[in-house]
PDB file of C-alpha atoms in Angstrom:
ATOM      1  CA  MET D 200       0.000   0.000   0.000  1.00  0.00           C
ATOM      2  CA  ASN D 201       1.113   3.593  -0.543  1.00  0.00           C
ATOM      3  CA  ARG D 202       2.661   5.143   2.556  1.00  0.00           C
ATOM      4  CA  ILE D 203       1.689   8.586   3.821  1.00  0.00           C
ATOM      5  CA  VAL D 204       4.655  10.802   4.542  1.00  0.00           C
ATOM      6  CA  ASN D 205       4.647  11.986   8.167  1.00  0.00           C
ATOM      7  CA  SER D 206       1.821   9.668   9.179  1.00  0.00           C
ATOM      8  CA  LEU D 207       0.311   8.192  12.323  1.00  0.00           C
ATOM      9  CA  ILE D 208      -0.980   4.644  12.738  1.00  0.00           C
ATOM     10  CA  TYR D 209      -4.705   4.532  13.409  1.00  0.00           C
ATOM     11  CA  MET D 210      -5.912   1.295  14.988  1.00  0.00           C
ATOM     12  CA  TYR D 211      -9.519   0.125  14.620  1.00  0.00           C
ATOM     13  CA  GLY D 212      -9.327  -3.170  16.464  1.00  0.00           C
ATOM     14  CA  ILE D 213      -7.553  -6.460  17.130  1.00  0.00           C
ATOM     15  CA  VAL D 214      -8.077  -9.818  15.402  1.00  0.00           C
ATOM     16  CA  SER D 215      -6.183 -13.092  15.312  1.00  0.00           C
ATOM     17  CA  ALA D 216      -3.253 -13.419  12.927  1.00  0.00           C
ATOM     18  CA  ASP D 217      -5.183 -15.867  10.737  1.00  0.00           C
ATOM     19  CA  ALA D 218      -7.955 -13.324  10.068  1.00  0.00           C
ATOM     20  CA  PRO D 219      -8.671 -12.659   6.392  1.00  0.00           C
ATOM     21  CA  ASP D 220      -7.032  -9.657   4.757  1.00  0.00           C
ATOM     22  CA  PRO D 221      -9.551  -6.889   4.030  1.00  0.00           C
ATOM     23  CA  PRO D 222     -10.765  -6.336   0.480  1.00  0.00           C
ATOM     24  CA  GLY D 223      -9.129  -3.517  -1.413  1.00  0.00           C
ATOM     25  CA  GLU D 224     -12.340  -1.507  -1.529  1.00  0.00           C
ATOM     26  CA  LEU D 225     -12.665  -1.408   2.265  1.00  0.00           C
ATOM     27  CA  ALA D 226     -11.634   2.117   3.275  1.00  0.00           C
ATOM     28  CA  GLY D 227     -11.156   3.656   6.683  1.00  0.00           C
ATOM     29  CA  LEU D 228     -10.947   7.215   7.953  1.00  0.00           C
ATOM     30  CA  ASP D 229     -10.648   9.768   5.151  1.00  0.00           C
ATOM     31  CA  GLY D 230     -10.714   6.899   2.631  1.00  0.00           C
ATOM     32  CA  CYS D 231      -7.352   5.555   3.835  1.00  0.00           C
ATOM     33  CA  PRO D 232      -6.633   1.910   2.945  1.00  0.00           C
ATOM     34  CA  ILE D 233      -6.964  -0.802   5.592  1.00  0.00           C
ATOM     35  CA  GLU D 234      -4.275  -3.354   6.376  1.00  0.00           C
ATOM     36  CA  LEU D 235      -3.420  -5.916   9.035  1.00  0.00           C
ATOM     37  CA  VAL D 236      -0.216  -5.583  11.025  1.00  0.00           C
ATOM     38  CA  ARG D 237       0.521  -9.063  12.342  1.00  0.00           C
ATOM     39  CA  VAL D 238       2.374  -9.591  15.609  1.00  0.00           C
ATOM     40  CA  GLY D 239       2.711 -13.218  16.671  1.00  0.00           C
ATOM     41  CA  ASP D 240      -0.780 -14.747  16.987  1.00  0.00           C
ATOM     42  CA  LEU D 241      -2.489 -11.380  16.686  1.00  0.00           C
ATOM     43  CA  ALA D 242      -3.067  -8.684  14.106  1.00  0.00           C
ATOM     44  CA  ALA D 243      -4.000  -5.025  14.371  1.00  0.00           C
ATOM     45  CA  ILE D 244      -6.492  -3.506  11.936  1.00  0.00           C
ATOM     46  CA  VAL D 245      -4.881  -0.219  10.927  1.00  0.00           C
ATOM     47  CA  SER D 246      -4.677   2.676   8.521  1.00  0.00           C
ATOM     48  CA  GLU D 247      -1.954   5.218   8.017  1.00  0.00           C
ATOM     49  CA  VAL D 248      -3.483   8.675   8.550  1.00  0.00           C
ATOM     50  CA  PRO D 249      -1.960  12.149   8.046  1.00  0.00           C
ATOM     51  CA  HIS D 250      -0.204  13.587  11.076  1.00  0.00           C
ATOM     52  CA  GLU D 251      -1.517  17.053  10.304  1.00  0.00           C
ATOM     53  CA  LEU D 252      -5.106  15.823  10.745  1.00  0.00           C
ATOM     54  CA  TYR D 253      -4.697  13.435  13.676  1.00  0.00           C
ATOM     55  CA  SER D 254      -1.965  14.813  15.915  1.00  0.00           C
ATOM     56  CA  ASP D 255      -3.036  15.611  19.478  1.00  0.00           C
ATOM     57  CA  THR D 256      -3.180  19.308  18.642  1.00  0.00           C
ATOM     58  CA  ALA D 257      -5.222  18.778  15.489  1.00  0.00           C
ATOM     59  CA  LEU D 258      -7.655  16.392  17.185  1.00  0.00           C
ATOM     60  CA  ASN D 259      -8.202  18.638  20.175  1.00  0.00           C
ATOM     61  CA  GLY D 260      -9.207  21.378  17.784  1.00  0.00           C
ATOM     62  CA  ARG D 261     -11.793  19.200  16.014  1.00  0.00           C
ATOM     63  CA  LEU D 262     -13.426  17.104  18.745  1.00  0.00           C
ATOM     64  CA  ASN D 263     -16.214  19.654  19.210  1.00  0.00           C
ATOM     65  CA  ASP D 264     -17.049  19.476  15.504  1.00  0.00           C
ATOM     66  CA  LEU D 265     -19.754  16.815  15.730  1.00  0.00           C
ATOM     67  CA  ALA D 266     -20.147  16.485  11.966  1.00  0.00           C
ATOM     68  CA  TRP D 267     -16.415  15.851  11.522  1.00  0.00           C
ATOM     69  CA  VAL D 268     -16.263  13.367  14.402  1.00  0.00           C
ATOM     70  CA  GLY D 269     -19.469  11.652  13.262  1.00  0.00           C
ATOM     71  CA  GLU D 270     -18.148  11.127   9.745  1.00  0.00           C
ATOM     72  CA  ARG D 271     -15.046   9.420  11.124  1.00  0.00           C
ATOM     73  CA  GLY D 272     -17.129   7.425  13.550  1.00  0.00           C
ATOM     74  CA  LEU D 273     -19.103   5.973  10.643  1.00  0.00           C
ATOM     75  CA  ALA D 274     -15.907   5.045   8.816  1.00  0.00           C
ATOM     76  CA  HIS D 275     -14.482   3.460  11.976  1.00  0.00           C
ATOM     77  CA  GLU D 276     -17.694   1.473  12.468  1.00  0.00           C
ATOM     78  CA  GLY D 277     -17.747   0.352   8.842  1.00  0.00           C
ATOM     79  CA  VAL D 278     -14.294  -1.192   9.117  1.00  0.00           C
ATOM     80  CA  LEU D 279     -15.204  -3.004  12.331  1.00  0.00           C
ATOM     81  CA  ASP D 280     -18.499  -4.207  10.851  1.00  0.00           C
ATOM     82  CA  TRP D 281     -16.628  -5.917   8.005  1.00  0.00           C
ATOM     83  CA  PHE D 282     -14.156  -7.658  10.296  1.00  0.00           C
ATOM     84  CA  SER D 283     -16.823  -8.634  12.838  1.00  0.00           C
ATOM     85  CA  GLU D 284     -18.711 -10.382  10.044  1.00  0.00           C
ATOM     86  CA  HIS D 285     -15.647 -12.444   9.140  1.00  0.00           C
ATOM     87  CA  THR D 286     -13.730 -13.116  12.353  1.00  0.00           C
ATOM     88  CA  PRO D 287     -13.787 -12.487  16.121  1.00  0.00           C
ATOM     89  CA  THR D 288     -12.841  -8.841  16.574  1.00  0.00           C
ATOM     90  CA  ILE D 289     -11.900  -6.677  19.545  1.00  0.00           C
ATOM     91  CA  PRO D 290     -13.127  -3.179  18.633  1.00  0.00           C
ATOM     92  CA  LEU D 291     -11.168  -0.192  19.887  1.00  0.00           C
ATOM     93  CA  SER D 292     -12.584   3.230  20.595  1.00  0.00           C
ATOM     94  CA  LEU D 293     -12.429   6.093  18.139  1.00  0.00           C
ATOM     95  CA  PHE D 294      -9.031   7.769  17.656  1.00  0.00           C
ATOM     96  CA  SER D 295      -6.713   5.038  18.957  1.00  0.00           C
ATOM     97  CA  LEU D 296      -3.439   6.317  17.487  1.00  0.00           C
ATOM     98  CA  HIS D 297       0.223   5.329  17.586  1.00  0.00           C
ATOM     99  CA  THR D 298       3.201   7.335  16.424  1.00  0.00           C
ATOM    100  CA  SER D 299       4.906   4.373  14.732  1.00  0.00           C
ATOM    101  CA  ARG D 300       4.454   0.749  13.758  1.00  0.00           C
ATOM    102  CA  GLU D 301       7.093  -0.190  16.308  1.00  0.00           C
ATOM    103  CA  ARG D 302       5.072   1.333  19.138  1.00  0.00           C
ATOM    104  CA  LEU D 303       1.919  -0.386  17.923  1.00  0.00           C
ATOM    105  CA  GLN D 304       3.704  -3.741  17.713  1.00  0.00           C
ATOM    106  CA  SER D 305       5.128  -3.285  21.211  1.00  0.00           C
ATOM    107  CA  ARG D 306       1.668  -2.615  22.613  1.00  0.00           C
ATOM    108  CA  ILE D 307       0.191  -5.702  20.976  1.00  0.00           C
ATOM    109  CA  ALA D 308       3.052  -7.895  22.149  1.00  0.00           C
ATOM    110  CA  ALA D 309       2.745  -6.593  25.715  1.00  0.00           C
ATOM    111  CA  GLU D 310      -1.017  -7.235  25.862  1.00  0.00           C
ATOM    112  CA  SER D 311      -1.118 -10.362  23.695  1.00  0.00           C
ATOM    113  CA  PHE D 312      -2.157 -12.739  26.484  1.00  0.00           C
ATOM    114  CA  ASP D 313      -5.224 -10.658  27.362  1.00  0.00           C
ATOM    115  CA  PHE D 314      -6.134 -10.014  23.724  1.00  0.00           C
ATOM    116  CA  LEU D 315      -6.036 -13.745  22.932  1.00  0.00           C
ATOM    117  CA  ARG D 316      -8.268 -14.564  25.894  1.00  0.00           C
ATOM    118  CA  ILE D 317     -10.833 -11.992  24.793  1.00  0.00           C
ATOM    119  CA  LEU D 318     -10.816 -13.216  21.182  1.00  0.00           C
ATOM    120  CA  GLU D 319     -11.391 -16.782  22.329  1.00  0.00           C
ATOM    121  CA  ARG D 320     -14.349 -15.647  24.436  1.00  0.00           C
ATOM    122  CA  LEU D 321     -15.852 -13.837  21.435  1.00  0.00           C
ATOM    123  CA  ARG D 322     -15.486 -16.748  19.022  1.00  0.00           C
ATOM    124  CA  GLY D 323     -18.801 -17.685  17.397  1.00  0.00           C
ATOM    125  CA  LYS D 324     -20.669 -14.869  19.146  1.00  0.00           C
ATOM    126  CA  LYS D 325     -22.152 -11.514  18.186  1.00  0.00           C
ATOM    127  CA  GLU D 326     -23.417  -8.510  20.090  1.00  0.00           C
ATOM    128  CA  TRP D 327     -27.077  -7.571  19.789  1.00  0.00           C
ATOM    129  CA  GLY D 328     -28.767  -4.473  21.147  1.00  0.00           C
ATOM    130  CA  ILE D 329     -32.119  -3.964  22.844  1.00  0.00           C
ATOM    131  CA  LYS D 330     -33.849  -0.704  23.665  1.00  0.00           C
ATOM    132  CA  LEU D 331     -37.061  -0.542  25.672  1.00  0.00           C
ATOM    133  CA  TRP D 332     -39.216   2.543  25.334  1.00  0.00           C
ATOM    134  CA  ARG D 333     -42.344   3.766  27.077  1.00  0.00           C
ATOM    135  CA  LYS D 334     -44.811   5.820  25.068  1.00  0.00           C
ATOM    136  CA  ASP D 335     -46.432   7.762  27.856  1.00  0.00           C
ATOM    137  CA  ALA D 336     -49.803   8.447  26.241  1.00  0.00           C
ATOM    138  CA  GLU D 337     -50.369   4.747  25.520  1.00  0.00           C
ATOM    139  CA  ALA D 338     -48.750   3.541  28.735  1.00  0.00           C
ATOM    140  CA  ARG D 339     -51.105   5.610  30.886  1.00  0.00           C
ATOM    141  CA  GLU D 340     -54.024   3.897  29.165  1.00  0.00           C
ATOM    142  CA  GLY D 341     -52.484   0.412  29.434  1.00  0.00           C
ATOM    143  CA  ILE D 342     -51.114   0.651  32.966  1.00  0.00           C
ATOM    144  CA  ASP D 343     -54.239  -0.895  34.514  1.00  0.00           C
ATOM    145  CA  ARG D 344     -53.570  -4.123  32.621  1.00  0.00           C
ATOM    146  CA  LEU D 345     -49.974  -4.364  33.831  1.00  0.00           C
ATOM    147  CA  SER D 346     -50.499  -3.351  37.467  1.00  0.00           C
ATOM    148  CA  PRO D 347     -51.946  -5.901  39.927  1.00  0.00           C
ATOM    149  CA  SER D 348     -52.578  -3.069  42.416  1.00  0.00           C
ATOM    150  CA  LEU D 349     -54.664  -1.138  39.918  1.00  0.00           C
ATOM    151  CA  GLN D 350     -56.520  -4.287  38.905  1.00  0.00           C
ATOM    152  CA  GLU D 351     -57.472  -4.866  42.527  1.00  0.00           C
ATOM    153  CA  LEU D 352     -58.520  -1.246  42.924  1.00  0.00           C
ATOM    154  CA  ALA D 353     -60.691  -1.518  39.814  1.00  0.00           C
ATOM    155  CA  LYS D 354     -62.598  -4.392  41.459  1.00  0.00           C
ATOM    156  CA  GLN D 355     -63.147  -2.263  44.585  1.00  0.00           C
ATOM    157  CA  ILE D 356     -64.423   0.631  42.463  1.00  0.00           C
ATOM    158  CA  GLU D 357     -66.847  -1.622  40.629  1.00  0.00           C
ATOM    159  CA  ALA D 358     -68.297  -2.945  43.909  1.00  0.00           C
ATOM    160  CA  ALA D 359     -68.296   0.344  45.832  1.00  0.00           C
ATOM    161  CA  PRO D 360     -71.324   2.598  46.390  1.00  0.00           C
ATOM    162  CA  GLU D 361     -71.398   5.836  44.435  1.00  0.00           C
ATOM    163  CA  GLY D 362     -69.855   8.109  47.083  1.00  0.00           C
ATOM    164  CA  ARG D 363     -66.990   5.798  47.897  1.00  0.00           C
ATOM    165  CA  ARG D 364     -66.511   5.076  44.201  1.00  0.00           C
ATOM    166  CA  PHE D 365     -65.745   8.758  43.573  1.00  0.00           C
ATOM    167  CA  LEU D 366     -63.006   8.725  46.223  1.00  0.00           C
ATOM    168  CA  LEU D 367     -61.550   5.480  44.938  1.00  0.00           C
ATOM    169  CA  GLU D 368     -61.439   6.822  41.385  1.00  0.00           C
ATOM    170  CA  ARG D 369     -59.480   9.859  42.577  1.00  0.00           C
ATOM    171  CA  LYS D 370     -57.139   7.488  44.394  1.00  0.00           C
ATOM    172  CA  ARG D 371     -56.715   5.503  41.190  1.00  0.00           C
ATOM    173  CA  GLU D 372     -55.592   8.574  39.274  1.00  0.00           C
ATOM    174  CA  SER D 373     -52.812   9.312  41.756  1.00  0.00           C
ATOM    175  CA  MET D 374     -51.882   5.637  41.940  1.00  0.00           C
ATOM    176  CA  ARG D 375     -51.469   5.479  38.181  1.00  0.00           C
ATOM    177  CA  VAL D 376     -48.584   7.960  38.314  1.00  0.00           C
ATOM    178  CA  GLU D 377     -46.700   5.895  40.907  1.00  0.00           C
ATOM    179  CA  GLU D 378     -47.608   2.608  39.291  1.00  0.00           C
ATOM    180  CA  LEU D 379     -46.347   3.840  35.938  1.00  0.00           C
ATOM    181  CA  ARG D 380     -42.918   4.311  37.493  1.00  0.00           C
ATOM    182  CA  ALA D 381     -43.021   0.997  39.339  1.00  0.00           C
ATOM    183  CA  VAL D 382     -44.298  -0.983  36.364  1.00  0.00           C
ATOM    184  CA  SER D 383     -41.716   0.634  34.069  1.00  0.00           C
ATOM    185  CA  LYS D 384     -38.933  -0.499  36.378  1.00  0.00           C
ATOM    186  CA  ARG D 385     -40.382  -4.012  36.583  1.00  0.00           C
ATOM    187  CA  VAL D 386     -40.878  -4.287  32.822  1.00  0.00           C
ATOM    188  CA  ALA D 387     -37.258  -3.256  32.196  1.00  0.00           C
ATOM    189  CA  HIS D 388     -36.023  -5.798  34.760  1.00  0.00           C
ATOM    190  CA  ASP D 389     -38.185  -8.591  33.316  1.00  0.00           C
ATOM    191  CA  VAL D 390     -37.165  -7.894  29.724  1.00  0.00           C
ATOM    192  CA  PHE D 391     -33.473  -7.927  30.600  1.00  0.00           C
ATOM    193  CA  ALA D 392     -33.820 -11.154  32.624  1.00  0.00           C
ATOM    194  CA  ALA D 393     -35.804 -12.920  29.888  1.00  0.00           C
ATOM    195  CA  LEU D 394     -33.215 -12.107  27.218  1.00  0.00           C
ATOM    196  CA  ARG D 395     -30.184 -12.659  29.446  1.00  0.00           C
ATOM    197  CA  ALA D 396     -31.325 -16.277  29.881  1.00  0.00           C
ATOM    198  CA  HIS D 397     -30.617 -16.866  26.163  1.00  0.00           C
ATOM    199  CA  ALA D 398     -27.287 -14.986  25.990  1.00  0.00           C
ATOM    200  CA  ASP D 399     -23.727 -15.721  27.019  1.00  0.00           C
ATOM    201  CA  ALA D 400     -23.446 -12.285  28.606  1.00  0.00           C
ATOM    202  CA  GLY D 401     -25.520  -9.162  29.053  1.00  0.00           C
ATOM    203  CA  ALA D 402     -24.787  -5.564  29.976  1.00  0.00           C
ATOM    204  CA  THR D 403     -26.869  -2.460  30.550  1.00  0.00           C
ATOM    205  CA  VAL D 404     -25.870   0.838  28.980  1.00  0.00           C
ATOM    206  CA  PRO D 405     -26.403   4.138  30.855  1.00  0.00           C
ATOM    207  CA  LEU D 406     -29.501   5.959  29.668  1.00  0.00           C
ATOM    208  CA  PRO D 407     -29.415   9.598  28.592  1.00  0.00           C
ATOM    209  CA  GLY D 408     -31.279  12.200  30.581  1.00  0.00           C
ATOM    210  CA  THR D 409     -34.857  12.489  29.369  1.00  0.00           C
ATOM    211  CA  PRO D 410     -36.586  15.863  28.867  1.00  0.00           C
ATOM    212  CA  SER D 411     -39.947  16.013  30.636  1.00  0.00           C
ATOM    213  CA  SER D 412     -41.727  16.795  27.365  1.00  0.00           C
ATOM    214  CA  VAL D 413     -40.508  13.774  25.417  1.00  0.00           C
ATOM    215  CA  GLU D 414     -43.246  11.449  24.136  1.00  0.00           C
ATOM    216  CA  ARG D 415     -41.122   8.283  24.192  1.00  0.00           C
ATOM    217  CA  VAL D 416     -39.138   7.625  27.376  1.00  0.00           C
ATOM    218  CA  PRO D 417     -36.110   5.295  27.289  1.00  0.00           C
ATOM    219  CA  LEU D 418     -36.304   2.646  30.023  1.00  0.00           C
ATOM    220  CA  LEU D 419     -33.592   0.162  29.062  1.00  0.00           C
ATOM    221  CA  HIS D 420     -30.604   0.041  26.746  1.00  0.00           C
ATOM    222  CA  ALA D 421     -28.892  -3.329  26.917  1.00  0.00           C
ATOM    223  CA  ALA D 422     -26.329  -5.309  24.963  1.00  0.00           C
ATOM    224  CA  PHE D 423     -26.205  -9.100  24.781  1.00  0.00           C
ATOM    225  CA  LEU D 424     -23.436 -11.398  23.605  1.00  0.00           C
ATOM    226  CA  VAL D 425     -25.095 -14.338  21.891  1.00  0.00           C
ATOM    227  CA  HIS D 426     -23.544 -17.474  20.443  1.00  0.00           C
ATOM    228  CA  GLU D 427     -24.675 -18.267  16.922  1.00  0.00           C
ATOM    229  CA  ALA D 428     -26.029 -21.624  18.164  1.00  0.00           C
ATOM    230  CA  SER D 429     -28.286 -19.794  20.656  1.00  0.00           C
ATOM    231  CA  PHE D 430     -29.444 -17.000  18.381  1.00  0.00           C
ATOM    232  CA  GLY D 431     -32.721 -18.676  17.412  1.00  0.00           C
ATOM    233  CA  GLY D 432     -33.770 -18.935  21.059  1.00  0.00           C
ATOM    234  CA  PHE D 433     -32.643 -15.380  21.752  1.00  0.00           C
ATOM    235  CA  GLN D 434     -34.561 -14.023  18.766  1.00  0.00           C
ATOM    236  CA  GLN D 435     -37.677 -15.914  19.840  1.00  0.00           C
ATOM    237  CA  ALA D 436     -37.352 -14.475  23.344  1.00  0.00           C
ATOM    238  CA  VAL D 437     -37.240 -10.964  21.860  1.00  0.00           C
ATOM    239  CA  THR D 438     -40.362 -11.753  19.835  1.00  0.00           C
ATOM    240  CA  ASN D 439     -42.119 -13.116  22.928  1.00  0.00           C
ATOM    241  CA  GLU D 440     -41.299 -10.036  24.989  1.00  0.00           C
ATOM    242  CA  ALA D 441     -42.404  -7.683  22.217  1.00  0.00           C
ATOM    243  CA  GLY D 442     -45.674  -9.597  21.929  1.00  0.00           C
ATOM    244  CA  ARG D 443     -46.234  -9.574  25.673  1.00  0.00           C
ATOM    245  CA  LEU D 444     -45.880  -5.793  25.754  1.00  0.00           C
ATOM    246  CA  ALA D 445     -47.863  -5.069  22.589  1.00  0.00           C
ATOM    247  CA  GLY D 446     -50.595  -2.499  23.119  1.00  0.00           C
ATOM    248  CA  SER D 447     -49.418  -1.562  26.607  1.00  0.00           C
ATOM    249  CA  GLY D 448     -47.384   1.501  25.633  1.00  0.00           C
ATOM    250  CA  PHE D 449     -44.072  -0.320  26.023  1.00  0.00           C
ATOM    251  CA  GLU D 450     -42.115  -1.272  22.905  1.00  0.00           C
ATOM    252  CA  LEU D 451     -38.850  -3.024  22.094  1.00  0.00           C
ATOM    253  CA  GLU D 452     -36.249  -2.049  19.528  1.00  0.00           C
ATOM    254  CA  PHE D 453     -33.911  -4.869  18.414  1.00  0.00           C
ATOM    255  CA  THR D 454     -30.658  -3.974  16.650  1.00  0.00           C
ATOM    256  CA  GLY D 455     -27.448  -5.620  15.496  1.00  0.00           C
ATOM    257  CA  PRO D 456     -25.284  -7.417  15.077  1.00  0.00           C
ATOM    258  CA  TRP D 457     -22.682  -4.960  16.351  1.00  0.00           C
ATOM    259  CA  PRO D 458     -18.957  -5.184  16.964  1.00  0.00           C
ATOM    260  CA  PRO D 459     -18.748  -6.423  20.581  1.00  0.00           C
ATOM    261  CA  TYR D 460     -17.911  -3.100  22.209  1.00  0.00           C
ATOM    262  CA  HIS D 461     -19.533  -4.065  25.494  1.00  0.00           C
ATOM    263  CA  PHE D 462     -17.763  -7.406  25.848  1.00  0.00           C
ATOM    264  CA  SER D 463     -14.211  -6.660  24.759  1.00  0.00           C
ATOM    265  CA  SER D 464     -12.383  -6.394  28.057  1.00  0.00           C
ATOM    266  CA  LEU D 465     -11.416  -8.949  30.674  1.00  0.00           C
ATOM    267  CA  ASP D 466     -13.591  -7.010  33.132  1.00  0.00           C
ATOM    268  CA  ASP D 467     -16.630  -8.361  31.246  1.00  0.00           C
ATOM    269  CA  GLU D 468     -15.925 -11.965  32.217  1.00  0.00           C
TER     270      GLU D 468
END
């Protein structure tokens, strides 16, 4: 491949040394070619990138440019998507840079034992994503069906005389607010538990802050590492959970496969 004068080595991820070489049309950041730098039983997925664009000084001046960072994030993800489809891959975060091939090779050699353990754990598995949302307008209407407390109160209202019924109905309105919170927490817990039973590993992802005016509230963002032999059962569990929640104001979003970002460190074992 053509070398860039005064370049840095950009690393996308780690694979085993027997991983397939990337196709010529696979391009990385700024269209730079992709290659594997093999070190013993491992290989780094890399590009040479211009120093003037990716030095510490240059990067610090561009990190607040979300369009610029986002464009490179898509390129980074595209490279990892290709390798994840073809071989176990340890994805690295955006802008993992080394000043020379020698430094990159030294890092891989020093961490080779850990990298090999992680790759073995990822073999035959893919990461899948789940998001659980609550649509407040629908959830307020469907909360009675999901809340045993509200179901019991509904029976009391039906049997109560008119005066007491009025008081119980006011109580029900205030209970619905609290029950919506409690049921949301329980639904998120139950969904995660049901899917975790069909996965090799599961992890929750911190949720963003939610503006009070938003119509769809995020309740759960989770990642699951699933072996290809277990994927049918996992997919059916997702379908079952989505069906169970249908019409209640709670909905599931199923995405993937993704590079295993959430299961690529020894801390995940």
